[in-house]
Coordinates of N, CA and C in Angstrom, one line a residue:
M1 N 36.7 23.3 25.1 CA 35.4 23.4 24.5 C 34.4 22.4 25.2
K2 N 33.3 23.0 25.6 CA 32.3 22.1 26.3 C 31.5 21.3 25.3
A3 N 31.6 20.0 25.6 CA 30.8 19.0 24.8 C 29.3 19.2 24.9
Q4 N 28.7 19.1 23.8 CA 27.2 19.2 23.8 C 26.6 17.9 24.3
T5 N 25.6 17.9 25.2 CA 25.1 16.8 25.9 C 23.6 16.5 25.4
G6 N 23.2 17.3 24.4 CA 21.8 17.1 23.9 C 21.7 15.8 23.1
K7 N 20.6 15.2 23.2 CA 20.4 13.9 22.5 C 20.5 14.1 21.0
I8 N 21.3 13.3 20.4 CA 21.5 13.4 18.9 C 20.5 12.5 18.2
Q9 N 19.8 13.0 17.3 CA 18.8 12.2 16.5 C 19.6 11.4 15.5
P10 N 19.2 10.2 15.3 CA 19.8 9.3 14.3 C 19.7 9.9 12.9
L11 N 20.7 9.8 12.0 CA 20.6 10.2 10.7 C 19.8 9.3 9.8
I12 N 19.0 9.8 9.0 CA 18.2 9.0 8.0 C 18.8 9.3 6.6
V13 N 19.5 8.3 6.1 CA 20.1 8.4 4.8 C 19.3 7.7 3.8
R14 N 18.8 8.4 2.7 CA 18.1 7.8 1.7 C 18.9 7.8 0.4
T15 N 18.9 6.7 -0.3 CA 19.7 6.7 -1.6 C 18.9 7.4 -2.6
I16 N 19.6 7.6 -3.7 CA 18.9 8.3 -4.8 C 17.8 7.3 -5.4
S17 N 18.1 6.0 -5.4 CA 17.2 5.1 -5.8 C 15.8 5.1 -5.0
D18 N 16.0 5.3 -3.7 CA 14.9 5.3 -2.8 C 14.1 6.5 -3.1
Q19 N 14.7 7.7 -3.2 CA 14.0 8.9 -3.5 C 13.3 8.8 -4.9
L20 N 14.0 8.3 -5.8 CA 13.4 8.2 -7.2 C 12.3 7.2 -7.2
Y21 N 12.3 6.2 -6.4 CA 11.2 5.2 -6.3 C 10.0 6.0 -5.8
D22 N 10.1 6.8 -4.8 CA 9.0 7.5 -4.2 C 8.4 8.4 -5.3
I23 N 9.2 9.1 -6.1 CA 8.7 10.1 -7.0 C 8.0 9.4 -8.1
L24 N 8.5 8.3 -8.7 CA 7.9 7.6 -9.8 C 6.6 6.9 -9.3
R25 N 6.7 6.3 -8.1 CA 5.5 5.6 -7.6 C 4.4 6.5 -7.5
E26 N 4.6 7.7 -6.9 CA 3.5 8.7 -6.8 C 3.0 9.2 -8.1
Q27 N 3.9 9.3 -9.1 CA 3.4 9.8 -10.4 C 2.5 8.7 -11.0
I28 N 2.8 7.4 -10.8 CA 2.0 6.4 -11.3 C 0.6 6.3 -10.6
L29 N 0.8 6.4 -9.2 CA -0.5 6.2 -8.4 C -1.4 7.4 -8.6
S30 N -0.9 8.6 -8.9 CA -1.7 9.8 -9.1 C -2.2 9.9 -10.5
G31 N -1.7 9.1 -11.4 CA -2.1 9.1 -12.8 C -1.3 10.1 -13.7
A32 N -0.3 10.8 -13.1 CA 0.6 11.7 -13.8 C 1.3 10.9 -14.9
L33 N 1.6 9.6 -14.6 CA 2.1 8.7 -15.6 C 1.0 7.7 -15.8
A34 N 0.4 7.8 -17.0 CA -0.8 7.1 -17.3 C -0.6 5.6 -17.6
A35 N -1.6 4.8 -17.5 CA -1.4 3.4 -17.9 C -1.0 3.2 -19.4
D36 N -0.1 2.3 -19.6 CA 0.5 2.0 -20.9 C 1.4 3.1 -21.4
Q37 N 1.6 4.1 -20.6 CA 2.5 5.2 -21.0 C 4.0 4.7 -20.9
P38 N 4.8 4.9 -22.0 CA 6.2 4.4 -21.9 C 6.9 5.4 -20.9
I39 N 7.9 4.8 -20.2 CA 8.8 5.6 -19.3 C 10.1 5.9 -20.1
R40 N 10.2 7.1 -20.5 CA 11.4 7.6 -21.2 C 12.6 7.7 -20.3
Q41 N 13.4 6.7 -20.3 CA 14.6 6.7 -19.3 C 15.5 7.9 -19.5
D42 N 15.8 8.2 -20.8 CA 16.7 9.3 -21.0 C 16.1 10.6 -20.5
A43 N 14.8 10.8 -20.8 CA 14.1 12.1 -20.3 C 14.1 12.2 -18.9
V44 N 13.7 11.1 -18.2 CA 13.7 11.1 -16.7 C 15.0 11.4 -16.1
A45 N 16.0 10.6 -16.6 CA 17.4 10.9 -16.0 C 17.9 12.3 -16.3
A46 N 17.6 12.9 -17.4 CA 18.0 14.2 -17.7 C 17.2 15.2 -16.8
E47 N 15.9 15.0 -16.7 CA 15.1 15.9 -15.9 C 15.6 15.9 -14.5
L48 N 15.9 14.8 -13.9 CA 16.3 14.7 -12.5 C 17.8 14.8 -12.2
N49 N 18.6 14.9 -13.3 CA 20.0 15.1 -13.3 C 20.6 13.9 -12.6
I50 N 20.3 12.7 -13.0 CA 20.8 11.5 -12.4 C 21.3 10.6 -13.6
S51 N 22.0 9.5 -13.2 CA 22.4 8.5 -14.2 C 21.4 7.5 -14.3
K52 N 21.5 6.7 -15.4 CA 20.5 5.6 -15.6 C 20.6 4.4 -14.6
I53 N 21.7 4.3 -14.0 CA 21.9 3.1 -13.0 C 20.8 3.1 -11.9
P54 N 20.7 4.2 -11.1 CA 19.7 4.2 -10.1 C 18.2 4.1 -10.7
L55 N 18.1 4.7 -11.9 CA 16.8 4.7 -12.5 C 16.4 3.2 -12.9
R56 N 17.3 2.5 -13.4 CA 17.1 1.1 -13.8 C 16.8 0.3 -12.5
E57 N 17.5 0.6 -11.4 CA 17.2 -0.1 -10.2 C 15.7 0.2 -9.7
T58 N 15.4 1.4 -9.8 CA 14.0 1.9 -9.4 C 13.0 1.2 -10.2
L59 N 13.2 1.1 -11.5 CA 12.2 0.5 -12.4 C 12.0 -1.0 -12.2
A60 N 13.1 -1.6 -11.7 CA 13.1 -3.0 -11.4 C 12.2 -3.2 -10.1
R61 N 12.3 -2.3 -9.1 CA 11.5 -2.4 -7.9 C 10.1 -2.1 -8.3
L62 N 9.8 -1.2 -9.1 CA 8.4 -0.9 -9.5 C 7.8 -2.0 -10.3
E63 N 8.6 -2.7 -11.0 CA 8.1 -3.9 -11.7 C 7.7 -5.0 -10.8
Q64 N 8.5 -5.2 -9.7 CA 8.2 -6.2 -8.6 C 6.9 -5.7 -8.0
D65 N 6.6 -4.5 -7.9 CA 5.4 -4.0 -7.2 C 4.2 -4.1 -8.2
G66 N 4.4 -4.5 -9.4 CA 3.3 -4.5 -10.4 C 2.9 -3.2 -11.0
L67 N 3.8 -2.2 -10.8 CA 3.4 -0.8 -11.3 C 3.9 -0.5 -12.7
V68 N 4.9 -1.2 -13.1 CA 5.5 -1.1 -14.5 C 5.7 -2.4 -15.1
V69 N 5.8 -2.5 -16.4 CA 6.0 -3.7 -17.2 C 7.2 -3.5 -18.0
A70 N 8.1 -4.5 -18.0 CA 9.3 -4.5 -18.8 C 9.0 -5.1 -20.2
H71 N 9.5 -4.5 -21.3 CA 9.3 -5.1 -22.6 C 10.7 -5.3 -23.2
A72 N 10.9 -6.4 -23.8 CA 12.2 -6.7 -24.4 C 12.4 -5.6 -25.5
K73 N 13.5 -5.0 -25.5 CA 14.0 -4.0 -26.4 C 13.1 -2.8 -26.5
R74 N 12.1 -2.6 -25.6 CA 11.2 -1.5 -25.7 C 11.2 -0.8 -24.3
G75 N 11.9 -1.2 -23.4 CA 12.0 -0.5 -22.1 C 10.8 -0.8 -21.2
F76 N 10.3 0.2 -20.5 CA 9.3 0.0 -19.5 C 8.0 0.8 -19.9
T77 N 6.8 0.3 -19.6 CA 5.6 1.1 -19.7 C 4.8 1.0 -18.3
V78 N 4.0 1.9 -18.0 CA 3.2 1.8 -16.8 C 2.1 0.8 -17.0
A79 N 2.0 -0.1 -15.9 CA 1.1 -1.2 -16.0 C -0.4 -0.7 -16.0
T80 N -1.2 -1.4 -16.6 CA -2.7 -1.1 -16.6 C -3.3 -1.7 -15.4
L81 N -4.4 -1.1 -15.0 CA -5.3 -1.7 -14.0 C -6.2 -2.7 -14.7
S82 N -6.3 -3.9 -14.2 CA -7.1 -4.9 -14.9 C -7.9 -5.6 -13.8
A83 N -9.1 -6.1 -14.3 CA -10.1 -6.8 -13.5 C -9.4 -8.1 -13.1
S84 N -8.6 -8.7 -14.0 CA -8.0 -10.0 -13.6 C -7.0 -9.9 -12.6
E85 N -6.2 -8.8 -12.6 CA -5.2 -8.6 -11.5 C -5.8 -8.3 -10.2
A86 N -6.9 -7.5 -10.3 CA -7.6 -7.2 -9.0 C -8.2 -8.5 -8.4
E87 N -8.8 -9.3 -9.2 CA -9.4 -10.6 -8.7 C -8.3 -11.4 -8.0
E88 N -7.1 -11.5 -8.7 CA -6.0 -12.4 -8.2 C -5.4 -11.7 -6.8
V89 N -5.2 -10.5 -6.9 CA -4.6 -9.8 -5.7 C -5.5 -9.8 -4.5
F90 N -6.7 -9.5 -4.7 CA -7.7 -9.4 -3.5 C -8.1 -10.8 -3.1
E91 N -8.2 -11.8 -4.0 CA -8.5 -13.1 -3.6 C -7.4 -13.7 -2.7
L92 N -6.2 -13.3 -3.1 CA -5.0 -13.8 -2.3 C -5.0 -13.2 -0.9
R93 N -5.4 -11.9 -0.9 CA -5.4 -11.2 0.4 C -6.5 -11.9 1.3
I94 N -7.6 -12.2 0.7 CA -8.7 -12.9 1.5 C -8.2 -14.2 2.1
R95 N -7.4 -15.0 1.3 CA -7.0 -16.3 1.7 C -6.0 -16.1 2.9
L96 N -5.2 -15.1 2.9 CA -4.1 -15.1 3.8 C -4.2 -14.0 4.9
E97 N -4.8 -12.9 4.6 CA -4.7 -11.7 5.5 C -5.7 -11.9 6.7
P98 N -6.9 -12.3 6.6 CA -7.7 -12.4 7.7 C -7.2 -13.4 8.8
E99 N -6.8 -14.6 8.3 CA -6.2 -15.6 9.2 C -4.9 -15.1 9.9
A100 N -4.1 -14.4 9.2 CA -2.9 -13.9 9.7 C -3.1 -12.8 10.8
A101 N -4.2 -11.9 10.5 CA -4.5 -10.9 11.5 C -5.1 -11.5 12.7
A102 N -5.9 -12.5 12.6 CA -6.6 -13.2 13.7 C -5.5 -13.8 14.6
K103 N -4.6 -14.5 14.0 CA -3.5 -15.1 14.8 C -2.7 -14.0 15.5
S104 N -2.4 -13.0 14.8 CA -1.6 -11.9 15.4 C -2.3 -11.2 16.5
S105 N -3.6 -11.2 16.5 CA -4.4 -10.5 17.6 C -4.1 -11.2 18.9
L106 N -3.8 -12.5 18.9 CA -3.7 -13.3 20.0 C -2.3 -13.1 20.7
V107 N -1.3 -12.7 19.9 CA 0.0 -12.5 20.4 C 0.5 -11.1 20.5
A108 N -0.3 -10.2 20.0 CA 0.1 -8.8 19.9 C 0.4 -8.2 21.3
T109 N 1.4 -7.4 21.4 CA 1.8 -6.8 22.7 C 1.2 -5.4 22.7
A110 N 1.4 -4.8 23.9 CA 1.0 -3.4 24.0 C 1.6 -2.4 23.0
A111 N 2.9 -2.8 22.8 CA 3.6 -1.9 21.7 C 3.0 -2.1 20.4
D112 N 2.6 -3.3 20.0 CA 1.9 -3.6 18.7 C 0.6 -2.9 18.7
H113 N -0.1 -2.9 19.8 CA -1.4 -2.1 19.8 C -1.2 -0.6 19.6
K114 N -0.1 -0.1 20.2 CA 0.2 1.3 20.1 C 0.5 1.6 18.6
A115 N 1.3 0.7 17.9 CA 1.7 0.9 16.6 C 0.5 0.9 15.7
A116 N -0.4 -0.1 15.9 CA -1.7 -0.2 15.0 C -2.5 1.1 15.2
R117 N -2.7 1.5 16.4 CA -3.5 2.8 16.7 C -2.9 3.9 16.0
L118 N -1.5 4.0 16.0 CA -0.9 5.2 15.3 C -1.1 5.1 13.8
H119 N -0.9 4.0 13.2 CA -1.2 3.8 11.8 C -2.6 4.2 11.4
L120 N -3.5 3.8 12.2 CA -4.9 4.1 11.9 C -5.2 5.6 12.0
S121 N -4.5 6.2 13.0 CA -4.7 7.7 13.2 C -4.1 8.4 12.0
E122 N -2.9 7.9 11.5 CA -2.3 8.6 10.4 C -3.2 8.4 9.1
L123 N -3.7 7.2 9.0 CA -4.6 7.0 7.8 C -5.9 7.9 7.9
E124 N -6.5 8.0 9.0 CA -7.6 8.9 9.1 C -7.3 10.3 8.9
S125 N -6.1 10.7 9.3 CA -5.6 12.1 9.1 C -5.5 12.4 7.6
V126 N -4.9 11.5 6.8 CA -4.7 11.8 5.4 C -6.0 11.8 4.7
I127 N -6.9 10.9 5.2 CA -8.3 10.9 4.6 C -9.0 12.3 4.8
R128 N -8.9 12.9 6.0 CA -9.5 14.1 6.3 C -8.9 15.2 5.4
H129 N -7.6 15.2 5.3 CA -7.0 16.3 4.6 C -6.9 16.1 3.1
K130 N -7.2 14.9 2.7 CA -7.3 14.6 1.2 C -6.1 15.1 0.4
D131 N -4.9 15.1 1.0 CA -3.8 15.7 0.3 C -2.6 14.7 0.2
Q132 N -2.8 13.4 0.6 CA -1.7 12.5 0.6 C -2.3 11.1 0.1
D133 N -1.4 10.2 -0.1 CA -1.6 8.9 -0.6 C -2.4 8.0 0.4
H134 N -3.7 7.9 0.3 CA -4.5 7.0 1.2 C -4.0 5.6 1.2
S135 N -3.7 5.1 0.0 CA -3.4 3.7 -0.2 C -2.1 3.3 0.6
L136 N -1.1 4.2 0.7 CA 0.1 4.0 1.4 C -0.2 3.7 2.9
Y137 N -1.0 4.7 3.5 CA -1.3 4.6 4.9 C -2.2 3.4 5.2
N138 N -3.1 3.2 4.3 CA -4.0 2.0 4.4 C -3.2 0.7 4.4
R139 N -2.2 0.6 3.6 CA -1.3 -0.6 3.6 C -0.6 -0.7 4.9
L140 N -0.1 0.4 5.4 CA 0.7 0.3 6.7 C -0.2 -0.1 7.9
F141 N -1.5 0.3 7.9 CA -2.4 0.0 8.9 C -2.6 -1.6 8.8
H142 N -2.9 -2.0 7.6 CA -3.3 -3.5 7.4 C -2.1 -4.3 7.8
L143 N -0.9 -3.9 7.4 CA 0.3 -4.7 7.7 C 0.6 -4.7 9.2
S144 N 0.2 -3.7 9.9 CA 0.5 -3.7 11.4 C -0.4 -4.7 12.1
L145 N -1.5 -5.1 11.5 CA -2.4 -6.1 12.1 C -1.9 -7.5 11.8
V146 N -1.0 -7.8 10.8 CA -0.6 -9.1 10.6 C 0.8 -9.3 11.1
Q147 N 1.6 -8.2 11.3 CA 3.0 -8.4 11.6 C 3.4 -9.1 12.9
P148 N 2.6 -9.0 14.0 CA 3.1 -9.6 15.3 C 3.2 -11.2 15.2
G149 N 2.2 -11.8 14.6 CA 2.2 -13.3 14.6 C 2.5 -14.0 13.3
T150 N 3.1 -13.3 12.4 CA 3.3 -13.8 11.1 C 4.8 -14.1 10.8
G151 N 5.0 -15.3 10.2 CA 6.4 -15.7 9.9 C 7.0 -14.7 8.8
R152 N 8.3 -14.8 8.7 CA 9.0 -13.8 7.8 C 8.6 -14.0 6.3
L153 N 8.4 -15.3 5.9 CA 8.1 -15.5 4.5 C 6.6 -15.1 4.2
T154 N 5.8 -15.5 5.1 CA 4.4 -15.1 4.9 C 4.2 -13.6 4.9
Y155 N 4.9 -12.9 5.9 CA 4.8 -11.5 5.9 C 5.3 -10.9 4.6
R156 N 6.3 -11.4 4.0 CA 6.9 -10.9 2.8 C 5.9 -11.0 1.7
V157 N 5.1 -12.1 1.6 CA 4.1 -12.3 0.6 C 3.0 -11.3 0.8
L158 N 2.5 -11.1 2.1 CA 1.5 -10.2 2.4 C 1.9 -8.8 2.0
E159 N 3.1 -8.4 2.3 CA 3.6 -7.1 2.0 C 3.7 -6.8 0.5
T160 N 4.1 -7.8 -0.2 CA 4.2 -7.6 -1.7 C 2.8 -7.5 -2.3
T161 N 1.9 -8.4 -1.8 CA 0.5 -8.3 -2.3 C -0.1 -7.0 -2.0
S162 N 0.1 -6.5 -0.8 CA -0.4 -5.2 -0.4 C 0.1 -4.0 -1.3
V163 N 1.4 -4.1 -1.6 CA 2.0 -3.1 -2.5 C 1.3 -3.0 -3.8
I164 N 1.1 -4.3 -4.4 CA 0.5 -4.4 -5.7 C -0.9 -3.9 -5.6
A165 N -1.6 -4.1 -4.6 CA -3.0 -3.7 -4.4 C -3.2 -2.2 -4.2
D166 N -2.1 -1.4 -4.0 CA -2.1 0.0 -3.7 C -3.0 0.8 -4.7
R167 N -2.7 0.5 -6.0 CA -3.4 1.3 -7.0 C -4.9 1.0 -7.0
Y168 N -5.2 -0.2 -6.8 CA -6.6 -0.6 -6.7 C -7.3 0.0 -5.5
V169 N -6.6 0.1 -4.3 CA -7.2 0.7 -3.2 C -7.4 2.2 -3.4
R170 N -6.5 2.9 -4.1 CA -6.6 4.3 -4.4 C -7.8 4.5 -5.3
L171 N -8.0 3.6 -6.3 CA -9.1 3.7 -7.2 C -10.4 3.5 -6.4
H172 N -10.4 2.6 -5.5 CA -11.6 2.2 -4.7 C -12.0 3.5 -3.9
L173 N -11.0 4.1 -3.2 CA -11.3 5.2 -2.4 C -11.6 6.5 -3.1
S174 N -11.5 6.5 -4.4 CA -11.8 7.7 -5.2 C -13.2 8.0 -5.3
T175 N -14.1 7.0 -5.0 CA -15.5 7.2 -5.0 C -16.0 7.8 -3.7
Q176 N -16.8 8.8 -3.8 CA -17.1 9.6 -2.6 C -18.0 8.7 -1.7
G177 N -17.6 8.8 -0.4 CA -18.3 8.1 0.7 C -17.6 6.9 1.2
R178 N -16.8 6.3 0.2 CA -16.1 5.1 0.6 C -15.0 5.3 1.7
D179 N -14.4 6.4 1.7 CA -13.4 6.7 2.8 C -14.1 6.6 4.2
K180 N -15.3 7.2 4.3 CA -16.0 7.2 5.6 C -16.4 5.7 5.9
R181 N -16.8 5.0 5.0 CA -17.1 3.6 5.3 C -15.8 2.8 5.7
A182 N -14.7 3.1 5.1 CA -13.5 2.5 5.4 C -13.1 2.8 6.8
V183 N -13.2 4.1 7.2 CA -12.8 4.5 8.5 C -13.6 3.7 9.6
E184 N -14.9 3.6 9.4 CA -15.7 2.9 10.4 C -15.3 1.4 10.5
E185 N -15.1 0.8 9.3 CA -14.7 -0.6 9.2 C -13.3 -0.8 9.9
H186 N -12.4 0.1 9.7 CA -11.1 0.0 10.3 C -11.2 0.1 11.9
R187 N -12.0 1.0 12.3 CA -12.1 1.2 13.7 C -12.7 -0.1 14.4
Q188 N -13.7 -0.7 13.8 CA -14.3 -1.9 14.3 C -13.3 -3.1 14.3
L189 N -12.5 -3.1 13.2 CA -11.5 -4.1 13.1 C -10.4 -4.0 14.1
L190 N -9.9 -2.8 14.4 CA -8.9 -2.5 15.3 C -9.4 -2.9 16.7
K191 N -10.6 -2.5 17.1 CA -11.2 -2.8 18.4 C -11.2 -4.3 18.6
A192 N -11.6 -5.1 17.6 CA -11.7 -6.5 17.8 C -10.3 -7.1 17.9
W193 N -9.3 -6.5 17.2 CA -7.9 -7.0 17.2 C -7.3 -6.7 18.6
I194 N -7.5 -5.5 19.1 CA -7.0 -5.2 20.5 C -7.6 -6.1 21.5
N195 N -8.9 -6.4 21.3 CA -9.6 -7.2 22.3 C -9.3 -8.7 22.1
R196 N -8.4 -9.0 21.2 CA -8.0 -10.4 21.0 C -9.2 -11.3 20.6
D197 N -10.1 -10.7 19.9 CA -11.3 -11.5 19.5 C -10.9 -12.0 18.0
A198 N -10.2 -13.1 18.0 CA -9.6 -13.6 16.7 C -10.8 -13.9 15.7
A199 N -11.8 -14.5 16.1 CA -13.0 -14.9 15.2 C -13.6 -13.7 14.6
E200 N -13.8 -12.6 15.4 CA -14.3 -11.4 14.9 C -13.4 -10.7 13.9
V201 N -12.2 -10.7 14.3 CA -11.1 -10.1 13.4 C -11.2 -10.8 12.0
E202 N -11.2 -12.1 12.0 CA -11.2 -12.8 10.7 C -12.5 -12.5 10.0
T203 N -13.6 -12.5 10.7 CA -14.8 -12.2 10.0 C -14.9 -10.8 9.3
L204 N -14.5 -9.7 10.2 CA -14.5 -8.4 9.7 C -13.6 -8.1 8.6
L205 N -12.4 -8.7 8.7 CA -11.4 -8.4 7.7 C -11.7 -9.1 6.4
T206 N -12.3 -10.3 6.5 CA -12.7 -11.0 5.2 C -13.8 -10.2 4.5
R207 N -14.7 -9.7 5.3 CA -15.9 -8.9 4.7 C -15.3 -7.6 4.1
H208 N -14.4 -7.0 4.8 CA -13.8 -5.7 4.4 C -13.1 -5.8 3.0
I209 N -12.3 -6.9 2.9 CA -11.5 -7.1 1.7 C -12.5 -7.5 0.5
A210 N -13.4 -8.4 0.9 CA -14.3 -8.8 -0.1 C -15.2 -7.7 -0.7
D211 N -15.7 -6.8 0.2 CA -16.5 -5.7 -0.2 C -15.7 -4.8 -1.2
T212 N -14.4 -4.6 -0.8 CA -13.5 -3.8 -1.7 C -13.5 -4.4 -3.1
L213 N -13.2 -5.7 -3.1 CA -13.1 -6.4 -4.4 C -14.4 -6.3 -5.2
N214 N -15.6 -6.5 -4.5 CA -16.9 -6.3 -5.2 C -17.0 -4.9 -5.8
D215 N -16.6 -3.9 -5.1 CA -16.7 -2.5 -5.6 C -15.7 -2.4 -6.8
L216 N -14.6 -2.9 -6.7 CA -13.6 -2.8 -7.8 C -14.1 -3.5 -9.1
R217 N -14.8 -4.6 -8.9 CA -15.3 -5.4 -10.1 C -16.2 -4.4 -10.9
N218 N -17.1 -3.7 -10.2 CA -18.0 -2.7 -10.8 C -17.2 -1.6 -11.5
Q219 N -16.3 -1.0 -10.7 CA -15.5 0.1 -11.2 C -14.7 -0.2 -12.5
L220 N -14.0 -1.4 -12.4 CA -13.2 -1.7 -13.6 C -14.0 -2.2 -14.7
A221 N -15.2 -2.8 -14.5 CA -16.1 -3.2 -15.6 C -16.6 -1.9 -16.3
S222 N -16.8 -0.8 -15.5 CA -17.3 0.4 -16.1 C -16.2 1.1 -16.9
K223 N -15.0 1.1 -16.4 CA -13.8 1.6 -17.1 C -13.6 0.9 -18.4
S224 N -13.8 -0.5 -18.3 CA -13.6 -1.2 -19.6 C -14.6 -0.9 -20.6
A225 N -15.9 -0.7 -20.1 CA -17.0 -0.4 -21.1 C -16.7 1.0 -21.7
I226 N -16.3 1.9 -20.9 CA -16.0 3.2 -21.4 C -14.8 3.2 -22.4
G227 N -13.8 2.5 -22.0 CA -12.6 2.4 -22.9 C -13.0 1.8 -24.2

């Protein structure tokens, strides 16, 4: 029997917990699971035909991401969007992310440039089609700008902060016209980053995050007034 010589693609094995994480995360981000809504573990496990063990693992991950809240003897509820959390998350990003991206621009390789371009292209694609999670691709693009020159612990903090910010980014981009503004700002930022203009990178990214926070202050204040 002649052996096959074609290139074998590596297998991608995803655990039940990983798949469940994506499902619940998307339901929370899309609003299918509303803020303060309890997550009925029995019902979710029965609907998906899984045991509670991977479900509890997933809920623990979602709690770390700031998407659910654990209550003693009452299980989990979907976390609310709050002005105070937005302030904390985006102020932390302003303190860490622009400087990290600026430093990374000075050491980024051609491969890093290619990866950042790819992430921006993916982000612009989902914005055009309006059928996928903008916040996820926005996060991947932003993280690609800080990864090359950032230490492991700092990168972990930035990654966690970006995950928590996801729902706020989605809320921010829900207003018409902001996606076009974001596209232009991202393109300017990437150009400066590839050109190793560290000062411009820091200036542009600080302004980009601060403008998002200012918009969110108004949005969340309006939601609070309506509520």
